[in-house]
mmCIF file of C-alpha atoms and ligand atoms in Angstrom:
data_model
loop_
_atom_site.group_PDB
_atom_site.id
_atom_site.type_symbol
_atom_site.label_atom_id
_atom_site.label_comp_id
_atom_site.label_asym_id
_atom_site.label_seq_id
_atom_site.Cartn_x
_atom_site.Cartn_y
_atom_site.Cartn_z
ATOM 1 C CA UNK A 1 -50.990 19.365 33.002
ATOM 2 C CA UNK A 2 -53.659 17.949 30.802
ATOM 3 C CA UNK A 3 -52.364 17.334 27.369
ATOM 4 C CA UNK A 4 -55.252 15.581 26.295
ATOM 5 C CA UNK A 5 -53.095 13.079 24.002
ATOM 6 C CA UNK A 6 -55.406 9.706 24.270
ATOM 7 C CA UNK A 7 -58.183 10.610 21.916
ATOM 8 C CA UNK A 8 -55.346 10.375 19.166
ATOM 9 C CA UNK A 9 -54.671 6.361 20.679
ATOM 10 C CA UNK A 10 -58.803 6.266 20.698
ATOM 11 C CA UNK A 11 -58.443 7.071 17.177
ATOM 12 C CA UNK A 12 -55.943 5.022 16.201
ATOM 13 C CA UNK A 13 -57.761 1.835 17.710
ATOM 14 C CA UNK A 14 -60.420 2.623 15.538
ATOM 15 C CA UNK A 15 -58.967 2.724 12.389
ATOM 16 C CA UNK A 16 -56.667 -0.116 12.748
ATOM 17 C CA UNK A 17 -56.111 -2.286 9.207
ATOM 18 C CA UNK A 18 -54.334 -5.027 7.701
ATOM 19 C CA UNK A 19 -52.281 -5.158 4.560
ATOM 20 C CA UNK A 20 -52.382 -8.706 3.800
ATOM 21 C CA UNK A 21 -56.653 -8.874 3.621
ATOM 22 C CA UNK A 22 -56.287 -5.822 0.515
ATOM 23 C CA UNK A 23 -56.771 -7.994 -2.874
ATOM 24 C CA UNK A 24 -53.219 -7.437 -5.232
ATOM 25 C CA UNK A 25 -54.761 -10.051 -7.687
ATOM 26 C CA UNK A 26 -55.820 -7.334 -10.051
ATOM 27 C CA UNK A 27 -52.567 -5.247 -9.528
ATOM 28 C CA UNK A 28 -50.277 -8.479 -10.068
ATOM 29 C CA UNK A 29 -52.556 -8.709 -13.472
ATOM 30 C CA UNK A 30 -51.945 -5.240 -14.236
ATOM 31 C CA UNK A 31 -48.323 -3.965 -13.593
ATOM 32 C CA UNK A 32 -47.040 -6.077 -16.679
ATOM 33 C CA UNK A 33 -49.703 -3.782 -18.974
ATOM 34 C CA UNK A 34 -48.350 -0.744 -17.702
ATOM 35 C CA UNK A 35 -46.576 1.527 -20.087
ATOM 36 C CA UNK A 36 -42.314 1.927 -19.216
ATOM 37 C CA UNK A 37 -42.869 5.474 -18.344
ATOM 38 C CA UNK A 38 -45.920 4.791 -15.879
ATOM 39 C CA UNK A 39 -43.962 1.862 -14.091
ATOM 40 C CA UNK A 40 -41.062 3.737 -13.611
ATOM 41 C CA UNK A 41 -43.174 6.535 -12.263
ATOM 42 C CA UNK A 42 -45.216 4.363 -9.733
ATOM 43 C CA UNK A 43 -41.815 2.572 -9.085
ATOM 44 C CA UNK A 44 -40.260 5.900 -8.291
ATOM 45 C CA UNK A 45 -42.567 6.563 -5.352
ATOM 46 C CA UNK A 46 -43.260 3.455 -4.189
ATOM 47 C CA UNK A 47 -38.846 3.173 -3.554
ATOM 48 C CA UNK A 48 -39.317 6.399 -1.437
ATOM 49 C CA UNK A 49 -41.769 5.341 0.422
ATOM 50 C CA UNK A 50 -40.539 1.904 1.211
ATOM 51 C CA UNK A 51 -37.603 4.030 1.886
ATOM 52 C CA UNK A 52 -39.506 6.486 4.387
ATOM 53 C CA UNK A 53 -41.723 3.806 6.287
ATOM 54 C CA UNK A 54 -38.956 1.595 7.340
ATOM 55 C CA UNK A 55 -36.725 4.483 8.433
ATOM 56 C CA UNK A 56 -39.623 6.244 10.326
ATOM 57 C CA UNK A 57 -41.003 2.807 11.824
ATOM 58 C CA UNK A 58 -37.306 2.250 13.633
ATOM 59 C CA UNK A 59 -36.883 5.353 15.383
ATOM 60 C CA UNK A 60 -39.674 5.916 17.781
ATOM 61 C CA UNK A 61 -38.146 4.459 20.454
ATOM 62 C CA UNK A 62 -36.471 7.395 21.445
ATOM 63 C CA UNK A 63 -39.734 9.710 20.932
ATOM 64 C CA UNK A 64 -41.541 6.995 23.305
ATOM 65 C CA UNK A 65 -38.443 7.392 25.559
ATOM 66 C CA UNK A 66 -39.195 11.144 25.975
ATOM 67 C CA UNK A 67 -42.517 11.073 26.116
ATOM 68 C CA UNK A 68 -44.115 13.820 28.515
ATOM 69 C CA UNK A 69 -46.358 11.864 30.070
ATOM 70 C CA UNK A 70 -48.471 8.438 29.304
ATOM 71 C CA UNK A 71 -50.750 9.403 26.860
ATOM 72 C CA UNK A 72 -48.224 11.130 24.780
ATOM 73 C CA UNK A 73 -45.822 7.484 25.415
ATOM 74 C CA UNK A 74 -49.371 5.713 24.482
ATOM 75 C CA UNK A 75 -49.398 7.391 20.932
ATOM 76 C CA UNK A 76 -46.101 7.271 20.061
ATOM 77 C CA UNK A 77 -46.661 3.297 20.587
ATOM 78 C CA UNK A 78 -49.946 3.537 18.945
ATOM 79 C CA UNK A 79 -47.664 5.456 15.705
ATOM 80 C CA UNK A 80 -45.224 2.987 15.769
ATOM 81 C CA UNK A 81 -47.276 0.121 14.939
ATOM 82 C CA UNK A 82 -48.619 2.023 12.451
ATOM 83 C CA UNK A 83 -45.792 2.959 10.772
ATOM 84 C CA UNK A 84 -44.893 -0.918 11.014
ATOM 85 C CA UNK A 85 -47.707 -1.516 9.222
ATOM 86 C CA UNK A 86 -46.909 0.740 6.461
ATOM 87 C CA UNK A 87 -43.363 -0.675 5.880
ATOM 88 C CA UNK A 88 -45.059 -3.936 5.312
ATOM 89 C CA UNK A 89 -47.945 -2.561 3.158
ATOM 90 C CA UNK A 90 -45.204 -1.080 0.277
ATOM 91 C CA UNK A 91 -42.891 -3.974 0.942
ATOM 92 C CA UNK A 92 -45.336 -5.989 -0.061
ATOM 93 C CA UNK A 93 -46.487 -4.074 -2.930
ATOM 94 C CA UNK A 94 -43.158 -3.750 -4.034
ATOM 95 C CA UNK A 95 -42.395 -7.463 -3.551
ATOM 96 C CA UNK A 96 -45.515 -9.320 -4.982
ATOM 97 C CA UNK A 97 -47.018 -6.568 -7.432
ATOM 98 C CA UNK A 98 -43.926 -4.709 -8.738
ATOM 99 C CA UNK A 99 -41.783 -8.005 -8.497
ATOM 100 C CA UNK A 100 -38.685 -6.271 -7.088
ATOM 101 C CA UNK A 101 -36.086 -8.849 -6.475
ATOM 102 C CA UNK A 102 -34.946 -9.791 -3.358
ATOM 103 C CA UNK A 103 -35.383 -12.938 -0.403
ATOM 104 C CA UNK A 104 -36.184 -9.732 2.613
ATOM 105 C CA UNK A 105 -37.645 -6.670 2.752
ATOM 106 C CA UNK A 106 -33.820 -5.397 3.235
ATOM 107 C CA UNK A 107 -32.478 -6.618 0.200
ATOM 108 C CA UNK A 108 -35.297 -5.272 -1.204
ATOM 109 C CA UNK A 109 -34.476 -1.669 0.126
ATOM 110 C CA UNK A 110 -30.823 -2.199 -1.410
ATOM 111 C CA UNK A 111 -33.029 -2.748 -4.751
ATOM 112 C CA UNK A 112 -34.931 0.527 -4.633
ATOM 113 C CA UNK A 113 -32.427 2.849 -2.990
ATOM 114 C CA UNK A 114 -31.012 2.854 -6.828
ATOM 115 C CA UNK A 115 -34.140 4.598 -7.686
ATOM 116 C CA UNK A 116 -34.195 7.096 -5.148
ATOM 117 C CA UNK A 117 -32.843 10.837 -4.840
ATOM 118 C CA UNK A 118 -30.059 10.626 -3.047
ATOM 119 C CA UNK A 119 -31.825 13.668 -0.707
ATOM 120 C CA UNK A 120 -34.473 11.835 0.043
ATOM 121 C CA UNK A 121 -31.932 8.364 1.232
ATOM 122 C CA UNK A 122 -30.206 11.045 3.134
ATOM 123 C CA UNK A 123 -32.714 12.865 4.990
ATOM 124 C CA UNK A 124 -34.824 9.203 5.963
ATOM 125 C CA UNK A 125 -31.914 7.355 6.846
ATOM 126 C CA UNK A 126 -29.096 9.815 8.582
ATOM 127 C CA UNK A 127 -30.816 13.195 9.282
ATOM 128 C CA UNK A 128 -33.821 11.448 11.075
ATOM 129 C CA UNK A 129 -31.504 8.922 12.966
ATOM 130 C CA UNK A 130 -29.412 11.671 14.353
ATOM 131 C CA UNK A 131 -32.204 13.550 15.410
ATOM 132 C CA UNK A 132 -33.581 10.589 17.470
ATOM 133 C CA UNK A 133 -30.127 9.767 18.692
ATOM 134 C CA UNK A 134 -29.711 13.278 19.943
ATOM 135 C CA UNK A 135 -33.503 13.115 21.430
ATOM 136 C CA UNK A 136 -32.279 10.037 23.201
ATOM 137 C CA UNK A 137 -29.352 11.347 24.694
ATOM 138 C CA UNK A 138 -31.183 14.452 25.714
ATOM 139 C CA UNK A 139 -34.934 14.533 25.697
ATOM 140 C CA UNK A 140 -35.270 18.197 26.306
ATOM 141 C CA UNK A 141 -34.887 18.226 22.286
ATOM 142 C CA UNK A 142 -38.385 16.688 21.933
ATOM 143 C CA UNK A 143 -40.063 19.620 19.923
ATOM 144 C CA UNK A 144 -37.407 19.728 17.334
ATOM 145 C CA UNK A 145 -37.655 16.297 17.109
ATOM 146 C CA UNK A 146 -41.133 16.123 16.423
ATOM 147 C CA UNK A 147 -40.615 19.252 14.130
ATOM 148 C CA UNK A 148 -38.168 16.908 11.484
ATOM 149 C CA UNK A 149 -40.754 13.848 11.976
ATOM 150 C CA UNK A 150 -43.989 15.025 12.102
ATOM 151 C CA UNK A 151 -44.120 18.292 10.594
ATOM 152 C CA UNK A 152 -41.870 18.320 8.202
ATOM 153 C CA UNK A 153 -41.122 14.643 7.158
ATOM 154 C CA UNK A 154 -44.525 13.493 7.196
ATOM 155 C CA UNK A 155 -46.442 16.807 7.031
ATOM 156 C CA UNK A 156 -44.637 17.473 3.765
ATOM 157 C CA UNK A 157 -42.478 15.271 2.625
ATOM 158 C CA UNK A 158 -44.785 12.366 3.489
ATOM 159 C CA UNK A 159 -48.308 13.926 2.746
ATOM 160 C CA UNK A 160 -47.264 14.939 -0.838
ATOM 161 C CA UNK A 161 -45.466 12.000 -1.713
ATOM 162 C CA UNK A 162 -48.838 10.139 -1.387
ATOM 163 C CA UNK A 163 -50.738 12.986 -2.996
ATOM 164 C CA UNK A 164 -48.924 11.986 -6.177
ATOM 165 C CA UNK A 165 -48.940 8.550 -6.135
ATOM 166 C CA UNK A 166 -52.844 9.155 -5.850
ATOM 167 C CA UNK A 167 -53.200 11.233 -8.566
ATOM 168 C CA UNK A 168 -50.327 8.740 -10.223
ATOM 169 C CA UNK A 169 -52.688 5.397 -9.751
ATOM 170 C CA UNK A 170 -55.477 7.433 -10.588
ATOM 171 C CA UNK A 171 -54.149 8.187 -14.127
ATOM 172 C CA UNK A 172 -52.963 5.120 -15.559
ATOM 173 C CA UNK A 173 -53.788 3.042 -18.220
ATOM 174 C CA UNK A 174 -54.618 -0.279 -15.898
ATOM 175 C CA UNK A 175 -56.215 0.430 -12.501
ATOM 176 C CA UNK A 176 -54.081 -0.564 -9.757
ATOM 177 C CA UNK A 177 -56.905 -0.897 -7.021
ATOM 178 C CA UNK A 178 -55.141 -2.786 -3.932
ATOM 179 C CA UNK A 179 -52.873 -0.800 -4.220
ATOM 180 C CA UNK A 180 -54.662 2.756 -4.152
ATOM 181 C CA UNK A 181 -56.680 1.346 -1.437
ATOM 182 C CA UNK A 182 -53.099 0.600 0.763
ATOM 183 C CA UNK A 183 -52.192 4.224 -0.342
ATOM 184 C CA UNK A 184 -55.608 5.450 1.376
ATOM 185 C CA UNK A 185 -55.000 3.726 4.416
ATOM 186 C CA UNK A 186 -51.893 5.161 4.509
ATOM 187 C CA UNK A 187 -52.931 8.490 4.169
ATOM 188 C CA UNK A 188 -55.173 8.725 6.842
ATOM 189 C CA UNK A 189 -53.301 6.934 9.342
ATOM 190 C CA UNK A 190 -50.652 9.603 8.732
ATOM 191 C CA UNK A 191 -53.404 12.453 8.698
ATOM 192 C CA UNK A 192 -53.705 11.753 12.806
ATOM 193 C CA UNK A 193 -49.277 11.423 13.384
ATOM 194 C CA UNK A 194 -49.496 14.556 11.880
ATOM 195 C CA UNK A 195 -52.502 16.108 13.899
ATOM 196 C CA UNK A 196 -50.569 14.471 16.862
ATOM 197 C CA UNK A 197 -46.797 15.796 16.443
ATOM 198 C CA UNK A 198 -48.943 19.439 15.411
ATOM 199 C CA UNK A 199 -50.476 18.812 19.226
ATOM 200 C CA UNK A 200 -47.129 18.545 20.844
ATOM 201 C CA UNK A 201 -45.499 21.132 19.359
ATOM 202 C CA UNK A 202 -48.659 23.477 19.949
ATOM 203 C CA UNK A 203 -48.272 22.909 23.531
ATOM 204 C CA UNK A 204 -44.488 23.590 23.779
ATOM 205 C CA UNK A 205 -42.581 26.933 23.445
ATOM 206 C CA UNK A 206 -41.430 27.509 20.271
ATOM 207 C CA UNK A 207 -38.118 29.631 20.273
ATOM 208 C CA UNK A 208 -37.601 31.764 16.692
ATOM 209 C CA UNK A 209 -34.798 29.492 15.340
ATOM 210 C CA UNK A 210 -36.744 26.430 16.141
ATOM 211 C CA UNK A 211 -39.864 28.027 14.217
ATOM 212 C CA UNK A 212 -37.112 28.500 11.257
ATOM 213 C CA UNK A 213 -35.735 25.641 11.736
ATOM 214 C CA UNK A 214 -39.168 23.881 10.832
ATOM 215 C CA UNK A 215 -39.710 26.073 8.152
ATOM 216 C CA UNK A 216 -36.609 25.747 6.196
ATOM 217 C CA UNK A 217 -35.957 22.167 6.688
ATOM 218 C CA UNK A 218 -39.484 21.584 5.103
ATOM 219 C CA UNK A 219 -37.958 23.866 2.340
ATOM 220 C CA UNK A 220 -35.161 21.715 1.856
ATOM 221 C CA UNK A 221 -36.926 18.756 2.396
ATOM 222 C CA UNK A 222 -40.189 18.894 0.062
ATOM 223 C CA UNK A 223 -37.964 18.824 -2.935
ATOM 224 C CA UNK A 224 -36.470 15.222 -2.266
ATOM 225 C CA UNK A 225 -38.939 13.766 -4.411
ATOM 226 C CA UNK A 226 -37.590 15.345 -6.940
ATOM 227 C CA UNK A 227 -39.232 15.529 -10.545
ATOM 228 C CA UNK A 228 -41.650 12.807 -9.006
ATOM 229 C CA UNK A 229 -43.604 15.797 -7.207
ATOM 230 C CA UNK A 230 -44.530 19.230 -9.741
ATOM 231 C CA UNK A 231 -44.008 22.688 -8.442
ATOM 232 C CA UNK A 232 -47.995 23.358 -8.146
ATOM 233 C CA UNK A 233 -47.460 19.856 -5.303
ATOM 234 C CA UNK A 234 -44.540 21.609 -3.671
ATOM 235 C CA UNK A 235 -45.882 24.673 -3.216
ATOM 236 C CA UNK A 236 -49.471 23.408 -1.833
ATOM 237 C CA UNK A 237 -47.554 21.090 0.479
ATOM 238 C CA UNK A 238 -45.739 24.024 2.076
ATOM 239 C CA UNK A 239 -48.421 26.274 1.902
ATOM 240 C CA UNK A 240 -50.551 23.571 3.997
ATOM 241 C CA UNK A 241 -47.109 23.142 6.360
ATOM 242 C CA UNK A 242 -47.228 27.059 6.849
ATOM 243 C CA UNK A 243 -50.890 26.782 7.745
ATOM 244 C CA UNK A 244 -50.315 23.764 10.138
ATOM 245 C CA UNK A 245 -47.507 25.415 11.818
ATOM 246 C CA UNK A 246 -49.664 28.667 12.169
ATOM 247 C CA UNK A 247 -52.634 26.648 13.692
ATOM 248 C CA UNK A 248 -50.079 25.191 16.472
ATOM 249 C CA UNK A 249 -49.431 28.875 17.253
ATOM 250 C CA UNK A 250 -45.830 29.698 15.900
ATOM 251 C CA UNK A 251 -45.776 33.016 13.987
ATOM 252 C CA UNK A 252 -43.057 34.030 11.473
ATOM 253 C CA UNK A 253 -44.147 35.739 9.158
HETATM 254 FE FE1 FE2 B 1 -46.157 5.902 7.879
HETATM 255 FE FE1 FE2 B 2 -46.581 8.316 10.148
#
């Protein structure tokens, strides 16, 4: 079978970056002009997605582990360094520009856990473990286990979160520019994992309750944000889920 899965590593190669040659000094100057309500805001996000990045970055082991075949293994590697990456990128946002307390990136999770919807702790750090503890005890579960990572948590839980702290950075008061430029990089590493798990579950056979599966846990799941993310954000991010799950050939509706 051809799956055709290395272009995405090819890609990946390409667009490699690292988070310690961005600039912060004009962030660091910044955060202490923000206004209370635009710190908490910016605060708000960035504790989900130090939240999301360190979960995500842990379990890919057991995607690698049921990997169909070498290229597929070869970009779920590829993903996890990524992924790395981007739990050190808003670790150390959070650590040298927000100044969130703490000697490790761990005791800085304990920090901004407080700040996070309970739904969105719950779905990052025991619905995704499960799944991958499931896919590694049986790895015939691989679609639905791409389904909860790629589609859903990053295809829409994920892809709006940093939607909004785009349009977030880009309406304060001070300019945060390191760290919209991290956010960026971000975004379009995520853009291929998504094109990627959308790939894999294109080429599998979708049963109906998986297909509903994917659509209703996205349901669920695109409100963990909570009244971080507006309505009008909600209901594009699902609308660009239906669309993505329509492209990879499942039909519901
Ligand atoms: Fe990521
Ligand atoms: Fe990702």
């Amino acid at each position: 079978m051809i799956t055709g899965y290395r272009h995405f590593v090819t890609l990946a190669d390409s667009i490699q970056w690292d988070e310690t040659a961005i600039d912060y000094t004009a962030d660091r100057a910044a955060w202490p002009r923000l206004t209370e309500t635009e710190r908490t805001r910016v605060l708000g996000l960035l504790a989900g997605f130090c939240i999301a990045e360190f979960a995500v970055a842990g379990q890919l082991d057991a995607y690698r582990a049921a990997a169909l075949d070498d290229s597929m293994e070869a970009c779920f590697r590829a993903q996890a360094r990524d992924e790395a990456r981007h739990a050190r990128f808003f670790d150390l946002v959070a650590a040298d520009v927000a100044g969130v307390p703490g000697d490790t990136p761990a005791q800085r999770l304990d920090v901004l856990r407080d700040r996070a919807a309970p739904e969105l702790v719950d779905l990052l750090e025991v619905r995704l473990p499960e799944t991958a503890r499931r896919l590694a005890d049986d790895r015939q579960d691989l679609t639905s286990a791409v389904g909860l990572y790629h589609m859903v948590i990053e295809g829409v839980v994920l892809l709006a979160g940093q939607h909004a702290m785009l349009a977030t950075l880009d309406g304060l008061s001070v300019a945060l520019p390191g760290m919209h430029k991290g956010v960026e990089l971000v975004l379009r590493d995520e853009r291929w994992h998504i094109g990627f798990g959308s790939r894999i579950v294109q080429s599998a056979d979708i049963c109906p309750t998986e297909a509903d599966a994917m659509l209703e846990q996205a349901e669920t799941a695109a409100k963990v944000w909570g009244d971080l993310l507006t309505e009008d954000a909600i209901e594009t991010a699902m609308r660009q889920h239906r669309r993505r799950l329509k492209a990879a050939g499942i039909k519901f509706w």
